Structure formats: C-alpha cells, structure tokens
PDB file of C-alpha atoms and ligand atoms in Angstrom:
ATOM      1  CA  MET A   1     -96.395 -48.931 -71.988  1.00 37.00           C
ATOM      2  CA  ALA A   2    -100.108 -49.455 -73.178  1.00 40.00           C
ATOM      3  CA  THR A   3    -102.705 -49.266 -70.604  1.00 47.00           C
ATOM      4  CA  ALA A   4    -106.365 -50.010 -70.761  1.00 50.00           C
ATOM      5  CA  THR A   5    -109.010 -48.290 -68.881  1.00 53.00           C
ATOM      6  CA  THR A   6    -112.740 -49.239 -68.687  1.00 50.00           C
ATOM      7  CA  LEU A   7    -115.914 -48.050 -67.698  1.00 50.00           C
ATOM      8  CA  PRO A   8    -118.193 -51.080 -68.800  1.00 50.00           C
ATOM      9  CA  GLN A   9    -121.256 -49.767 -66.807  1.00 47.00           C
ATOM     10  CA  ALA A  10    -121.104 -46.791 -69.176  1.00 50.00           C
ATOM     11  CA  GLY A  11    -120.436 -48.885 -72.123  1.00 55.00           C
ATOM     12  CA  ILE A  12    -116.731 -47.417 -72.757  1.00 70.00           C
ATOM     13  CA  LEU A  13    -113.860 -49.878 -72.835  1.00 85.00           C
ATOM     14  CA  THR A  14    -110.479 -48.964 -74.073  1.00 93.00           C
ATOM     15  CA  PRO A  15    -108.508 -52.006 -75.117  1.00 96.00           C
ATOM     16  CA  ALA A  16    -104.630 -52.012 -74.971  1.00 96.00           C
ATOM     17  CA  ALA A  17    -104.575 -53.011 -78.499  1.00 98.00           C
ATOM     18  CA  ASP A  18    -106.734 -54.059 -81.620  1.00 98.00           C
ATOM     19  CA  HIS A  19    -105.391 -57.473 -82.630  1.00 98.00           C
ATOM     20  CA  HIS A  20    -107.297 -57.721 -86.012  1.00 98.00           C
ATOM     21  CA  LEU A  21    -107.326 -55.032 -88.457  1.00 98.00           C
ATOM     22  CA  HIS A  22    -107.309 -54.914 -92.314  1.00 98.00           C
ATOM     23  CA  ILE A  23    -105.761 -52.188 -94.659  1.00 98.00           C
ATOM     24  CA  GLN A  24    -105.668 -52.586 -98.404  1.00 98.00           C
ATOM     25  CA  SER A  25    -103.553 -51.042-101.267  1.00 98.00           C
ATOM     26  CA  PRO A  26    -105.129 -49.888-104.335  1.00 98.00           C
ATOM     27  CA  GLN A  27    -104.175 -52.941-106.309  1.00 97.00           C
ATOM     28  CA  VAL A  28    -105.873 -55.560-103.831  1.00 97.00           C
ATOM     29  CA  THR A  29    -108.941 -53.190-103.463  1.00 97.00           C
ATOM     30  CA  ALA A  30    -109.129 -53.489-107.333  1.00 96.00           C
ATOM     31  CA  GLU A  31    -109.215 -57.346-106.979  1.00 96.00           C
ATOM     32  CA  LEU A  32    -111.869 -57.115-104.136  1.00 95.00           C
ATOM     33  CA  ARG A  33    -114.104 -55.001-106.529  1.00 96.00           C
ATOM     34  CA  ARG A  34    -113.885 -57.616-109.220  1.00 95.00           C
ATOM     35  CA  VAL A  35    -114.761 -60.240-106.875  1.00 94.00           C
ATOM     36  CA  ALA A  36    -117.797 -58.214-105.403  1.00 94.00           C
ATOM     37  CA  GLU A  37    -119.000 -57.658-108.782  1.00 95.00           C
ATOM     38  CA  ARG A  38    -119.018 -61.337-109.619  1.00 95.00           C
ATOM     39  CA  LEU A  39    -120.081 -62.557-106.119  1.00 94.00           C
ATOM     40  CA  PRO A  40    -122.313 -59.681-104.539  1.00 94.00           C
ATOM     41  CA  ALA A  41    -123.734 -62.092-101.984  1.00 93.00           C
ATOM     42  CA  MET A  42    -120.156 -62.470-100.503  1.00 90.00           C
ATOM     43  CA  PHE A  43    -120.388 -58.732 -99.379  1.00 91.00           C
ATOM     44  CA  ALA A  44    -124.011 -58.395 -98.520  1.00 90.00           C
ATOM     45  CA  GLY A  45    -124.399 -56.848 -95.000  1.00 88.00           C
ATOM     46  CA  LEU A  46    -120.732 -55.819 -94.744  1.00 92.00           C
ATOM     47  CA  ASN A  47    -119.406 -52.339 -94.390  1.00 94.00           C
ATOM     48  CA  PRO A  48    -119.148 -50.867 -97.909  1.00 93.00           C
ATOM     49  CA  ALA A  49    -115.970 -49.254 -96.830  1.00 94.00           C
ATOM     50  CA  ILE A  50    -114.505 -52.786 -97.380  1.00 93.00           C
ATOM     51  CA  LEU A  51    -114.361 -51.857-101.182  1.00 96.00           C
ATOM     52  CA  ASP A  52    -112.136 -48.734-100.499  1.00 97.00           C
ATOM     53  CA  SER A  53    -108.336 -48.424-100.066  1.00 98.00           C
ATOM     54  CA  ARG A  54    -106.965 -47.966 -96.570  1.00 98.00           C
ATOM     55  CA  SER A  55    -103.377 -46.980 -95.300  1.00 98.00           C
ATOM     56  CA  GLY A  56    -101.546 -47.532 -92.128  1.00 98.00           C
ATOM     57  CA  ALA A  57    -102.478 -43.694 -91.345  1.00 98.00           C
ATOM     58  CA  ASP A  58    -106.136 -44.838 -91.613  1.00 98.00           C
ATOM     59  CA  ALA A  59    -105.498 -47.590 -89.254  1.00 98.00           C
ATOM     60  CA  LEU A  60    -103.618 -45.038 -86.825  1.00 98.00           C
ATOM     61  CA  ARG A  61    -106.685 -42.668 -87.095  1.00 98.00           C
ATOM     62  CA  VAL A  62    -109.374 -45.260 -86.246  1.00 97.00           C
ATOM     63  CA  LEU A  63    -107.257 -46.381 -83.276  1.00 97.00           C
ATOM     64  CA  ASP A  64    -106.768 -42.948 -82.039  1.00 96.00           C
ATOM     65  CA  ASP A  65    -110.489 -42.372 -82.252  1.00 94.00           C
ATOM     66  CA  ALA A  66    -110.867 -45.424 -79.864  1.00 95.00           C
ATOM     67  CA  GLY A  67    -108.099 -44.608 -77.697  1.00 94.00           C
ATOM     68  CA  VAL A  68    -106.245 -47.662 -78.623  1.00 97.00           C
ATOM     69  CA  ALA A  69    -102.547 -47.606 -78.568  1.00 96.00           C
ATOM     70  CA  GLN A  70    -101.580 -50.542 -80.640  1.00 98.00           C
ATOM     71  CA  GLY A  71    -103.148 -52.527 -83.884  1.00 98.00           C
ATOM     72  CA  VAL A  72    -102.400 -55.603 -85.892  1.00 98.00           C
ATOM     73  CA  LEU A  73    -102.584 -55.418 -89.712  1.00 98.00           C
ATOM     74  CA  LEU A  74    -103.634 -58.651 -91.475  1.00 98.00           C
ATOM     75  CA  SER A  75    -102.583 -58.532 -95.087  1.00 98.00           C
ATOM     76  CA  GLU A  76    -105.223 -59.532 -97.514  1.00 97.00           C
ATOM     77  CA  ALA A  77    -102.593 -60.845 -99.893  1.00 97.00           C
ATOM     78  CA  TYR A  78    -104.085 -64.207 -99.790  1.00 96.00           C
ATOM     79  CA  MET A  79    -107.033 -62.870-101.965  1.00 95.00           C
ATOM     80  CA  TYR A  80    -104.779 -63.363-105.084  1.00 96.00           C
ATOM     81  CA  ALA A  81    -104.441 -67.058-104.744  1.00 94.00           C
ATOM     82  CA  SER A  82    -108.015 -67.433-103.056  1.00 93.00           C
ATOM     83  CA  VAL A  83    -110.650 -69.716-104.588  1.00 92.00           C
ATOM     84  CA  PHE A  84    -112.454 -66.426-105.373  1.00 91.00           C
ATOM     85  CA  ALA A  85    -109.521 -64.759-107.291  1.00 94.00           C
ATOM     86  CA  THR A  86    -110.005 -63.336-110.862  1.00 93.00           C
ATOM     87  CA  ALA A  87    -109.457 -66.271-113.429  1.00 92.00           C
ATOM     88  CA  GLY A  88    -106.122 -65.750-115.243  1.00 91.00           C
ATOM     89  CA  LEU A  89    -104.663 -63.095-112.907  1.00 93.00           C
ATOM     90  CA  ALA A  90    -101.241 -62.516-114.171  1.00 91.00           C
ATOM     91  CA  ASN A  91     -98.503 -63.126-111.550  1.00 96.00           C
ATOM     92  CA  PRO A  92    -100.206 -63.918-108.159  1.00 97.00           C
ATOM     93  CA  ALA A  93     -96.841 -64.600-106.554  1.00 97.00           C
ATOM     94  CA  ARG A  94     -95.686 -60.905-107.372  1.00 98.00           C
ATOM     95  CA  LEU A  95     -99.030 -59.351-106.296  1.00 98.00           C
ATOM     96  CA  THR A  96     -99.015 -61.445-102.990  1.00 98.00           C
ATOM     97  CA  ARG A  97     -95.436 -60.019-102.411  1.00 98.00           C
ATOM     98  CA  GLU A  98     -96.623 -56.334-102.923  1.00 98.00           C
ATOM     99  CA  GLU A  99     -99.724 -56.534-100.741  1.00 98.00           C
ATOM    100  CA  ASN A 100     -97.584 -57.996 -97.958  1.00 98.00           C
ATOM    101  CA  MET A 101     -94.903 -55.360 -98.622  1.00 98.00           C
ATOM    102  CA  PHE A 102     -97.632 -52.491 -98.258  1.00 98.00           C
ATOM    103  CA  ASN A 103     -98.564 -53.899 -94.711  1.00 98.00           C
ATOM    104  CA  VAL A 104     -95.081 -54.362 -93.658  1.00 98.00           C
ATOM    105  CA  GLU A 105     -94.219 -50.947 -94.673  1.00 98.00           C
ATOM    106  CA  ALA A 106     -97.225 -49.402 -92.823  1.00 98.00           C
ATOM    107  CA  ALA A 107     -96.139 -51.114 -89.590  1.00 98.00           C
ATOM    108  CA  GLU A 108     -92.443 -49.966 -90.182  1.00 98.00           C
ATOM    109  CA  HIS A 109     -93.658 -46.379 -90.653  1.00 98.00           C
ATOM    110  CA  SER A 110     -95.969 -46.367 -87.497  1.00 98.00           C
ATOM    111  CA  GLY A 111     -93.262 -45.854 -84.793  1.00 97.00           C
ATOM    112  CA  GLY A 112     -94.066 -49.262 -83.305  1.00 97.00           C
ATOM    113  CA  ARG A 113     -97.933 -48.894 -82.841  1.00 98.00           C
ATOM    114  CA  LEU A 114     -98.518 -51.400 -85.763  1.00 98.00           C
ATOM    115  CA  LYS A 115     -97.502 -54.889 -86.450  1.00 98.00           C
ATOM    116  CA  ALA A 116     -98.039 -56.739 -89.699  1.00 98.00           C
ATOM    117  CA  PHE A 117     -98.927 -60.243 -90.413  1.00 98.00           C
ATOM    118  CA  ILE A 118     -98.171 -61.250 -94.064  1.00 98.00           C
ATOM    119  CA  GLY A 119    -100.903 -63.314 -95.874  1.00 98.00           C
ATOM    120  CA  VAL A 120    -100.440 -66.183 -98.139  1.00 98.00           C
ATOM    121  CA  ASN A 121    -102.908 -69.097 -99.531  1.00 97.00           C
ATOM    122  CA  PRO A 122    -101.109 -71.957 -97.691  1.00 98.00           C
ATOM    123  CA  PHE A 123    -102.256 -74.316-100.437  1.00 97.00           C
ATOM    124  CA  CYS A 124    -100.691 -72.467-103.308  1.00 96.00           C
ATOM    125  CA  ASP A 125     -97.300 -73.453-104.771  1.00 96.00           C
ATOM    126  CA  PHE A 126     -95.458 -70.024-103.587  1.00 98.00           C
ATOM    127  CA  ALA A 127     -96.612 -70.190-100.214  1.00 98.00           C
ATOM    128  CA  LEU A 128     -93.352 -71.357 -98.494  1.00 98.00           C
ATOM    129  CA  ASP A 129     -91.244 -69.274-100.713  1.00 98.00           C
ATOM    130  CA  GLU A 130     -93.308 -66.311 -99.542  1.00 98.00           C
ATOM    131  CA  ILE A 131     -92.996 -67.214 -95.979  1.00 98.00           C
ATOM    132  CA  ARG A 132     -89.215 -67.685 -96.195  1.00 98.00           C
ATOM    133  CA  TYR A 133     -88.780 -64.221 -97.911  1.00 98.00           C
ATOM    134  CA  TRP A 134     -90.271 -62.660 -94.948  1.00 98.00           C
ATOM    135  CA  GLY A 135     -88.115 -64.809 -92.535  1.00 98.00           C
ATOM    136  CA  GLU A 136     -85.144 -63.280 -94.318  1.00 98.00           C
ATOM    137  CA  ARG A 137     -86.163 -59.790 -94.831  1.00 98.00           C
ATOM    138  CA  GLY A 138     -87.743 -59.314 -91.405  1.00 98.00           C
ATOM    139  CA  GLY A 139     -90.328 -56.677 -90.568  1.00 98.00           C
ATOM    140  CA  ALA A 140     -93.391 -59.101 -90.267  1.00 98.00           C
ATOM    141  CA  ALA A 141     -94.748 -60.357 -86.878  1.00 98.00           C
ATOM    142  CA  GLY A 142     -96.284 -63.316 -88.261  1.00 98.00           C
ATOM    143  CA  ILE A 143     -98.518 -65.094 -90.861  1.00 98.00           C
ATOM    144  CA  LYS A 144    -102.140 -64.626 -91.578  1.00 98.00           C
ATOM    145  CA  LEU A 145    -104.051 -67.602 -93.154  1.00 98.00           C
ATOM    146  CA  HIS A 146    -107.570 -67.324 -94.298  1.00 97.00           C
ATOM    147  CA  LEU A 147    -108.599 -70.921 -94.778  1.00 97.00           C
ATOM    148  CA  ALA A 148    -112.288 -70.323 -95.841  1.00 95.00           C
ATOM    149  CA  ASN A 149    -110.904 -68.005 -98.736  1.00 94.00           C
ATOM    150  CA  SER A 150    -108.138 -70.416 -99.381  1.00 96.00           C
ATOM    151  CA  GLY A 151    -110.669 -73.322-100.207  1.00 96.00           C
ATOM    152  CA  PHE A 152    -109.685 -75.638 -97.133  1.00 97.00           C
ATOM    153  CA  GLU A 153    -111.139 -78.991 -97.225  1.00 96.00           C
ATOM    154  CA  PRO A 154    -110.355 -80.485 -93.873  1.00 95.00           C
ATOM    155  CA  ASP A 155    -111.005 -84.063 -95.363  1.00 96.00           C
ATOM    156  CA  LEU A 156    -108.153 -83.789 -97.900  1.00 96.00           C
ATOM    157  CA  GLU A 157    -104.892 -85.334 -96.910  1.00 97.00           C
ATOM    158  CA  GLU A 158    -103.164 -83.025 -99.101  1.00 97.00           C
ATOM    159  CA  HIS A 159    -104.599 -79.923 -97.329  1.00 97.00           C
ATOM    160  CA  ILE A 160    -103.895 -81.198 -93.821  1.00 98.00           C
ATOM    161  CA  GLY A 161    -100.141 -81.933 -94.902  1.00 98.00           C
ATOM    162  CA  ARG A 162     -99.631 -78.464 -96.512  1.00 98.00           C
ATOM    163  CA  LEU A 163    -101.016 -76.853 -93.521  1.00 98.00           C
ATOM    164  CA  ALA A 164     -98.758 -78.849 -91.316  1.00 98.00           C
ATOM    165  CA  SER A 165     -95.815 -77.739 -93.322  1.00 98.00           C
ATOM    166  CA  VAL A 166     -96.700 -74.277 -93.200  1.00 98.00           C
ATOM    167  CA  PHE A 167     -96.996 -74.320 -89.286  1.00 98.00           C
ATOM    168  CA  ARG A 168     -93.715 -76.062 -89.147  1.00 98.00           C
ATOM    169  CA  GLU A 169     -91.977 -73.348 -91.272  1.00 98.00           C
ATOM    170  CA  ALA A 170     -93.857 -70.552 -89.329  1.00 98.00           C
ATOM    171  CA  ASN A 171     -92.526 -72.142 -85.822  1.00 98.00           C
ATOM    172  CA  ARG A 172     -88.993 -72.487 -87.333  1.00 98.00           C
ATOM    173  CA  LEU A 173     -88.878 -68.902 -88.379  1.00 98.00           C
ATOM    174  CA  GLY A 174     -90.523 -67.681 -85.085  1.00 98.00           C
ATOM    175  CA  PHE A 175     -93.656 -66.267 -86.828  1.00 98.00           C
ATOM    176  CA  ALA A 176     -96.866 -66.210 -84.940  1.00 98.00           C
ATOM    177  CA  LEU A 177     -99.797 -67.700 -86.759  1.00 98.00           C
ATOM    178  CA  LEU A 178    -103.028 -65.858 -87.110  1.00 98.00           C
ATOM    179  CA  VAL A 179    -105.636 -68.146 -88.602  1.00 98.00           C
ATOM    180  CA  HIS A 180    -109.127 -67.968 -89.826  1.00 97.00           C
ATOM    181  CA  LEU A 181    -109.646 -71.770 -89.418  1.00 96.00           C
ATOM    182  CA  ARG A 182    -113.215 -72.401 -90.133  1.00 95.00           C
ATOM    183  CA  PRO A 183    -113.702 -73.432 -93.865  1.00 94.00           C
ATOM    184  CA  ALA A 184    -116.579 -72.508 -96.013  1.00 92.00           C
ATOM    185  CA  GLY A 185    -117.987 -76.173 -95.874  1.00 90.00           C
ATOM    186  CA  THR A 186    -118.498 -78.398 -92.854  1.00 88.00           C
ATOM    187  CA  TYR A 187    -116.709 -77.932 -89.693  1.00 87.00           C
ATOM    188  CA  ASN A 188    -117.216 -80.795 -87.137  1.00 92.00           C
ATOM    189  CA  GLU A 189    -115.405 -82.331 -84.211  1.00 93.00           C
ATOM    190  CA  GLY A 190    -113.548 -84.829 -86.187  1.00 95.00           C
ATOM    191  CA  HIS A 191    -111.892 -81.963 -88.243  1.00 95.00           C
ATOM    192  CA  ILE A 192    -111.008 -79.866 -85.076  1.00 96.00           C
ATOM    193  CA  ASP A 193    -109.525 -82.841 -83.546  1.00 96.00           C
ATOM    194  CA  ARG A 194    -107.388 -83.663 -86.621  1.00 97.00           C
ATOM    195  CA  ILE A 195    -106.259 -80.029 -86.890  1.00 97.00           C
ATOM    196  CA  ILE A 196    -105.196 -80.176 -83.156  1.00 97.00           C
ATOM    197  CA  GLU A 197    -103.409 -83.485 -83.773  1.00 97.00           C
ATOM    198  CA  ASP A 198    -101.643 -82.879 -86.948  1.00 98.00           C
ATOM    199  CA  VAL A 199    -101.444 -79.013 -87.523  1.00 98.00           C
ATOM    200  CA  LEU A 200    -101.288 -77.225 -84.160  1.00 98.00           C
ATOM    201  CA  SER A 201     -98.646 -79.768 -82.938  1.00 98.00           C
ATOM    202  CA  GLN A 202     -96.258 -78.468 -85.633  1.00 98.00           C
ATOM    203  CA  ALA A 203     -96.052 -74.969 -84.208  1.00 98.00           C
ATOM    204  CA  PRO A 204     -95.660 -75.685 -80.355  1.00 98.00           C
ATOM    205  CA  ASP A 205     -93.122 -72.370 -79.790  1.00 98.00           C
ATOM    206  CA  VAL A 206     -95.262 -69.601 -81.425  1.00 98.00           C
ATOM    207  CA  VAL A 207     -98.446 -67.675 -80.699  1.00 98.00           C
ATOM    208  CA  ILE A 208    -101.483 -69.263 -82.825  1.00 98.00           C
ATOM    209  CA  GLN A 209    -104.156 -66.935 -82.724  1.00 98.00           C
ATOM    210  CA  LEU A 210    -107.599 -68.218 -84.052  1.00 98.00           C
ATOM    211  CA  ALA A 211    -109.514 -65.514 -85.578  1.00 98.00           C
ATOM    212  CA  HIS A 212    -113.151 -65.093 -84.590  1.00 98.00           C
ATOM    213  CA  ALA A 213    -112.676 -67.136 -81.642  1.00 97.00           C
ATOM    214  CA  GLY A 214    -112.170 -70.439 -83.942  1.00 95.00           C
ATOM    215  CA  GLY A 215    -115.416 -69.468 -85.990  1.00 94.00           C
ATOM    216  CA  GLY A 216    -115.916 -67.418 -89.213  1.00 93.00           C
ATOM    217  CA  GLY A 217    -117.538 -64.267 -87.639  1.00 94.00           C
ATOM    218  CA  GLY A 218    -120.939 -64.455 -85.939  1.00 95.00           C
ATOM    219  CA  LEU A 219    -121.598 -66.915 -83.188  1.00 96.00           C
ATOM    220  CA  ASP A 220    -123.241 -70.121 -84.131  1.00 94.00           C
ATOM    221  CA  ASP A 221    -123.324 -73.746 -82.840  1.00 94.00           C
ATOM    222  CA  PRO A 222    -120.345 -75.063 -84.870  1.00 93.00           C
ATOM    223  CA  THR A 223    -118.179 -72.251 -83.496  1.00 94.00           C
ATOM    224  CA  LEU A 224    -119.140 -73.030 -79.878  1.00 96.00           C
ATOM    225  CA  LEU A 225    -118.446 -76.732 -80.586  1.00 95.00           C
ATOM    226  CA  ALA A 226    -114.829 -75.858 -81.975  1.00 95.00           C
ATOM    227  CA  LEU A 227    -114.013 -73.718 -78.834  1.00 97.00           C
ATOM    228  CA  GLU A 228    -115.238 -76.393 -76.596  1.00 97.00           C
ATOM    229  CA  ARG A 229    -112.807 -78.878 -78.485  1.00 97.00           C
ATOM    230  CA  PHE A 230    -110.028 -76.485 -78.027  1.00 97.00           C
ATOM    231  CA  CYS A 231    -110.829 -75.890 -74.616  1.00 98.00           C
ATOM    232  CA  GLY A 232    -110.466 -79.670 -73.883  1.00 97.00           C
ATOM    233  CA  ALA A 233    -107.111 -79.813 -75.926  1.00 98.00           C
ATOM    234  CA  ILE A 234    -105.705 -76.857 -73.817  1.00 98.00           C
ATOM    235  CA  ALA A 235    -106.716 -78.468 -70.603  1.00 98.00           C
ATOM    236  CA  GLU A 236    -104.755 -81.630 -71.730  1.00 98.00           C
ATOM    237  CA  GLN A 237    -101.845 -79.572 -72.554  1.00 97.00           C
ATOM    238  CA  ARG A 238    -101.658 -80.958 -76.078  1.00 97.00           C
ATOM    239  CA  PRO A 239     -98.719 -80.032 -78.223  1.00 96.00           C
ATOM    240  CA  GLY A 240     -99.319 -76.509 -79.990  1.00 96.00           C
ATOM    241  CA  THR A 241    -101.969 -75.339 -77.353  1.00 98.00           C
ATOM    242  CA  ARG A 242     -99.402 -73.447 -74.997  1.00 97.00           C
ATOM    243  CA  GLY A 243     -99.426 -70.318 -77.166  1.00 97.00           C
ATOM    244  CA  LEU A 244    -103.206 -70.662 -78.582  1.00 98.00           C
ATOM    245  CA  LEU A 245    -105.191 -67.318 -78.420  1.00 98.00           C
ATOM    246  CA  PHE A 246    -108.788 -66.342 -79.622  1.00 98.00           C
ATOM    247  CA  ASP A 247    -109.771 -63.093 -80.808  1.00 98.00           C
ATOM    248  CA  LEU A 248    -113.208 -61.801 -80.579  1.00 98.00           C
ATOM    249  CA  ALA A 249    -113.210 -60.075 -83.966  1.00 98.00           C
ATOM    250  CA  ALA A 250    -116.895 -60.076 -85.257  1.00 97.00           C
ATOM    251  CA  VAL A 251    -117.774 -62.593 -82.523  1.00 98.00           C
ATOM    252  CA  LEU A 252    -121.251 -61.058 -82.622  1.00 97.00           C
ATOM    253  CA  VAL A 253    -124.795 -61.953 -83.195  1.00 96.00           C
ATOM    254  CA  ARG A 254    -127.314 -60.125 -85.344  1.00 93.00           C
ATOM    255  CA  ASP A 255    -130.260 -60.466 -83.231  1.00 93.00           C
ATOM    256  CA  VAL A 256    -129.789 -59.895 -79.487  1.00 92.00           C
ATOM    257  CA  GLY A 257    -133.474 -60.314 -78.978  1.00 92.00           C
ATOM    258  CA  ASP A 258    -133.415 -64.090 -80.096  1.00 96.00           C
ATOM    259  CA  SER A 259    -133.360 -66.425 -77.112  1.00 97.00           C
ATOM    260  CA  ALA A 260    -131.232 -68.902 -79.040  1.00 97.00           C
ATOM    261  CA  ASN A 261    -128.650 -66.022 -79.489  1.00 97.00           C
ATOM    262  CA  VAL A 262    -128.781 -64.972 -75.834  1.00 97.00           C
ATOM    263  CA  GLU A 263    -128.073 -68.697 -74.731  1.00 97.00           C
ATOM    264  CA  ARG A 264    -125.225 -68.886 -77.462  1.00 98.00           C
ATOM    265  CA  LEU A 265    -123.518 -65.730 -75.833  1.00 98.00           C
ATOM    266  CA  ALA A 266    -124.020 -67.219 -72.297  1.00 98.00           C
ATOM    267  CA  ARG A 267    -122.268 -70.426 -73.475  1.00 98.00           C
ATOM    268  CA  PHE A 268    -119.556 -68.467 -75.145  1.00 98.00           C
ATOM    269  CA  VAL A 269    -118.810 -66.744 -72.063  1.00 98.00           C
ATOM    270  CA  ALA A 270    -118.791 -69.836 -69.880  1.00 98.00           C
ATOM    271  CA  VAL A 271    -116.246 -71.724 -72.406  1.00 98.00           C
ATOM    272  CA  ALA A 272    -114.136 -68.599 -72.518  1.00 98.00           C
ATOM    273  CA  ARG A 273    -114.040 -68.695 -68.490  1.00 98.00           C
ATOM    274  CA  SER A 274    -113.033 -72.210 -68.541  1.00 98.00           C
ATOM    275  CA  ILE A 275    -110.322 -71.779 -71.013  1.00 98.00           C
ATOM    276  CA  GLY A 276    -109.049 -68.656 -69.207  1.00 98.00           C
ATOM    277  CA  LEU A 277    -109.698 -64.987 -70.244  1.00 98.00           C
ATOM    278  CA  ASP A 278    -106.039 -64.310 -70.558  1.00 98.00           C
ATOM    279  CA  ARG A 279    -106.262 -66.210 -73.826  1.00 98.00           C
ATOM    280  CA  PHE A 280    -108.872 -63.869 -75.525  1.00 98.00           C
ATOM    281  CA  LEU A 281    -107.871 -60.938 -77.265  1.00 98.00           C
ATOM    282  CA  ILE A 282    -110.006 -57.707 -78.400  1.00 98.00           C
ATOM    283  CA  GLY A 283    -110.027 -57.356 -82.185  1.00 98.00           C
ATOM    284  CA  SER A 284    -112.389 -55.555 -84.429  1.00 98.00           C
ATOM    285  CA  ASP A 285    -111.730 -56.933 -88.089  1.00 98.00           C
ATOM    286  CA  TRP A 286    -112.064 -53.236 -89.049  1.00 98.00           C
ATOM    287  CA  PRO A 287    -113.553 -52.143 -91.507  1.00 97.00           C
ATOM    288  CA  THR A 288    -115.465 -55.420 -92.278  1.00 96.00           C
ATOM    289  CA  LEU A 289    -118.403 -54.353 -90.057  1.00 96.00           C
ATOM    290  CA  CYS A 290    -117.729 -51.143 -88.534  1.00 96.00           C
ATOM    291  CA  SER A 291    -114.826 -49.155 -86.635  1.00 96.00           C
ATOM    292  CA  PRO A 292    -112.772 -50.373 -83.495  1.00 97.00           C
ATOM    293  CA  LEU A 293    -114.667 -48.038 -81.407  1.00 95.00           C
ATOM    294  CA  GLU A 294    -118.196 -49.261 -82.516  1.00 95.00           C
ATOM    295  CA  HIS A 295    -116.884 -52.964 -82.563  1.00 96.00           C
ATOM    296  CA  THR A 296    -115.921 -52.827 -78.756  1.00 95.00           C
ATOM    297  CA  ALA A 297    -119.338 -51.149 -78.040  1.00 94.00           C
ATOM    298  CA  LEU A 298    -121.082 -54.018 -79.638  1.00 95.00           C
ATOM    299  CA  LEU A 299    -119.020 -56.708 -77.785  1.00 96.00           C
ATOM    300  CA  LEU A 300    -119.694 -54.922 -74.496  1.00 95.00           C
ATOM    301  CA  SER A 301    -123.516 -54.664 -75.240  1.00 94.00           C
ATOM    302  CA  GLN A 302    -123.774 -58.463 -76.159  1.00 96.00           C
ATOM    303  CA  MET A 303    -121.404 -60.574 -74.192  1.00 97.00           C
ATOM    304  CA  PRO A 304    -122.258 -61.001 -70.448  1.00 96.00           C
ATOM    305  CA  PHE A 305    -118.723 -60.763 -68.958  1.00 97.00           C
ATOM    306  CA  ASP A 306    -118.591 -58.792 -65.782  1.00 95.00           C
ATOM    307  CA  ASP A 307    -116.830 -55.621 -65.205  1.00 92.00           C
ATOM    308  CA  ASP A 308    -113.550 -57.174 -63.890  1.00 94.00           C
ATOM    309  CA  GLU A 309    -113.567 -59.566 -66.663  1.00 96.00           C
ATOM    310  CA  TRP A 310    -113.955 -56.651 -69.345  1.00 96.00           C
ATOM    311  CA  LEU A 311    -110.953 -55.265 -67.493  1.00 94.00           C
ATOM    312  CA  VAL A 312    -108.811 -58.304 -68.106  1.00 96.00           C
ATOM    313  CA  LEU A 313    -110.000 -58.552 -71.676  1.00 97.00           C
ATOM    314  CA  ALA A 314    -109.182 -55.014 -72.418  1.00 96.00           C
ATOM    315  CA  ARG A 315    -105.540 -55.263 -70.895  1.00 96.00           C
ATOM    316  CA  ASN A 316    -104.549 -58.477 -72.856  1.00 97.00           C
ATOM    317  CA  ARG A 317    -101.883 -58.183 -75.315  1.00 97.00           C
ATOM    318  CA  ALA A 318    -100.218 -60.586 -77.522  1.00 98.00           C
ATOM    319  CA  ASP A 319     -96.399 -61.014 -77.147  1.00 96.00           C
ATOM    320  CA  TYR A 320     -96.038 -60.478 -80.743  1.00 98.00           C
ATOM    321  CA  LEU A 321     -96.872 -56.656 -80.084  1.00 97.00           C
ATOM    322  CA  ASP A 322     -93.742 -56.191 -77.896  1.00 94.00           C
TER     323      ASP A 322
HETATM  324 ZN1   ZN B 401    -110.469 -60.295 -90.771  1.00 59.32          ZN
END
C-alpha cells in the first residue's frame, strides 16, 4: 500500500497522503469570483489560482508531482450558504448538492486515490437533509465544516446545539468530520472547553480531523492555546477525543526570522509531541497557498521536528483513506 519515504536533511519528504485538498467546479468558482470582487481583502496574499476551477485530474497531477499516493478532497459547497455568499443566490441547497456531487464523482473516478468530504454550512436549514442524502447515496468519506465561513458564534446556544446535532448525525452515519473550527471572531479557552464538552462528545465513534491543527491557517497564540486545551482533553480521554486528529495544512508562519514565530514553532512541536505525533496529518490546503510539494517543503523548513519524527508524520494516514 502507500509508503512514505523521506530525506529530511535534503528537504525532501514524500507523505503517504495529503489530507487537505480543494477542487472546484466552474459553478463554485464563479461564486468565489463574485465574493472576491466584493471582498478583495479576503483573498489578499493567497494563491491567485484559488479563483480558477480545478478537477480531480488536476488533484492527481499535483499529487503525482509530489509522489503522494492519496489525497482528500474537501468540497467548498459550504460557500453557497456562507456569511459571504452572494445575496439572493437562487437555490443554495441545489448548488450545494451539485458541488458535493462534483467532489464525490471525482473521488469515484480516481481508482481509490482520492476520497471526498461533502461540505455544508451546519447552521443552514438544509444541513441535515444534505448529510442524510449522502448517507443514503454513499461515495463520501465524511463531512467538511468551515465554521469561520459559516459564521460560527461560539457564544450562541443555538449554534452549539446545531453543531452538536450535525456531529451526532455524522456519528450515526459513520462519517468522519473534518472541521475548520476557529471562528472569525474571538476564540478562547471557554469556547474550546464548551466545544469539547458539548460538540465533540456527540461523535465518539468517528474521526474528527481539526483543520489547520485547530487554528485557521498560520500559527498564532490562540491556535497554540486551543491545541493545548485539546491536548488536555485527550490526556483525560474525554468523549469524542479518541478519534481526534490534527492536519498541518497552512500551519506556517510568514516570517521565520521573527523570534516570536521561532518560539511559536517550537511550542507547537512541543505540544504536538505531548499529544502524540500519530494524531498529526500532512495536508497542504492546495491551492490556497501553493502546491502540495511546495507546502511540504515549507513545513520541513519551518517546523523543528527531527528526522525520525518527520518519518512518522509522513507515514500517518487517516483510517477513512482505506
Ligand atoms: Zn482548506
């Protein structure tokens, strides 16, 4: 099966899988372009290719370039019910279904190399219907939730309740969850404890992969604080933490010459070691910043793991890839 080889000293690492990729149909690309026209600041500093359509074949090509056997497609269908969605968009439920189908079909035509996660805004009124549709049809490995994009307010009881019901449904249907947890607004210890207590506990039997290692891309103090809270919950074997995984997608700093960033990277590695490296997955978030090959080189150049640790990270594969 998939093997990983690595020569970290030479700056080369070949992960067994890329656990965080995005393709886009022309339809969702058109919506993204409308958003980018209205909110250009949201896209500043990102790879301009994010505004082009990409297929499953494109994903296989960038995986081949990096020597990576398998990849995980995270549907961007949640864009249609996001807080940034074009006002008055006709039939967001149908558009959501079509984008999810685009991702699932790409996986189905990949000979087992690609797995698809459907996307949906968990706070929209058709969220559970969409999840149940895929439970019946099959073909999806899990559900991607982008909570910043979905307007998550962790102090709202209603939001915690809706998230809990989506996690419960995923658990019932055997869907892995892949969650960009960090909201656009504040993110503190109280919020994380509440999420562990009331949300993670609802999906004790499935993988819960926290995108960007529990942050929102980049590596700042709230992300480290969140990771430390999750570390404590795992040590206490809290319900919902058995299948908890963290992907390294875009967990990068912009300025490695900055001493505060050097300290953050060292602190990240220390927390990852105490959580256990078997819970950390390579993922690139292609094409948000760069290609999988370039992303792995950036991780290698920034994170002070030793060679043996990089080997472990490169070999890690989430169960849903089987
Ligand atoms: Zn992503």
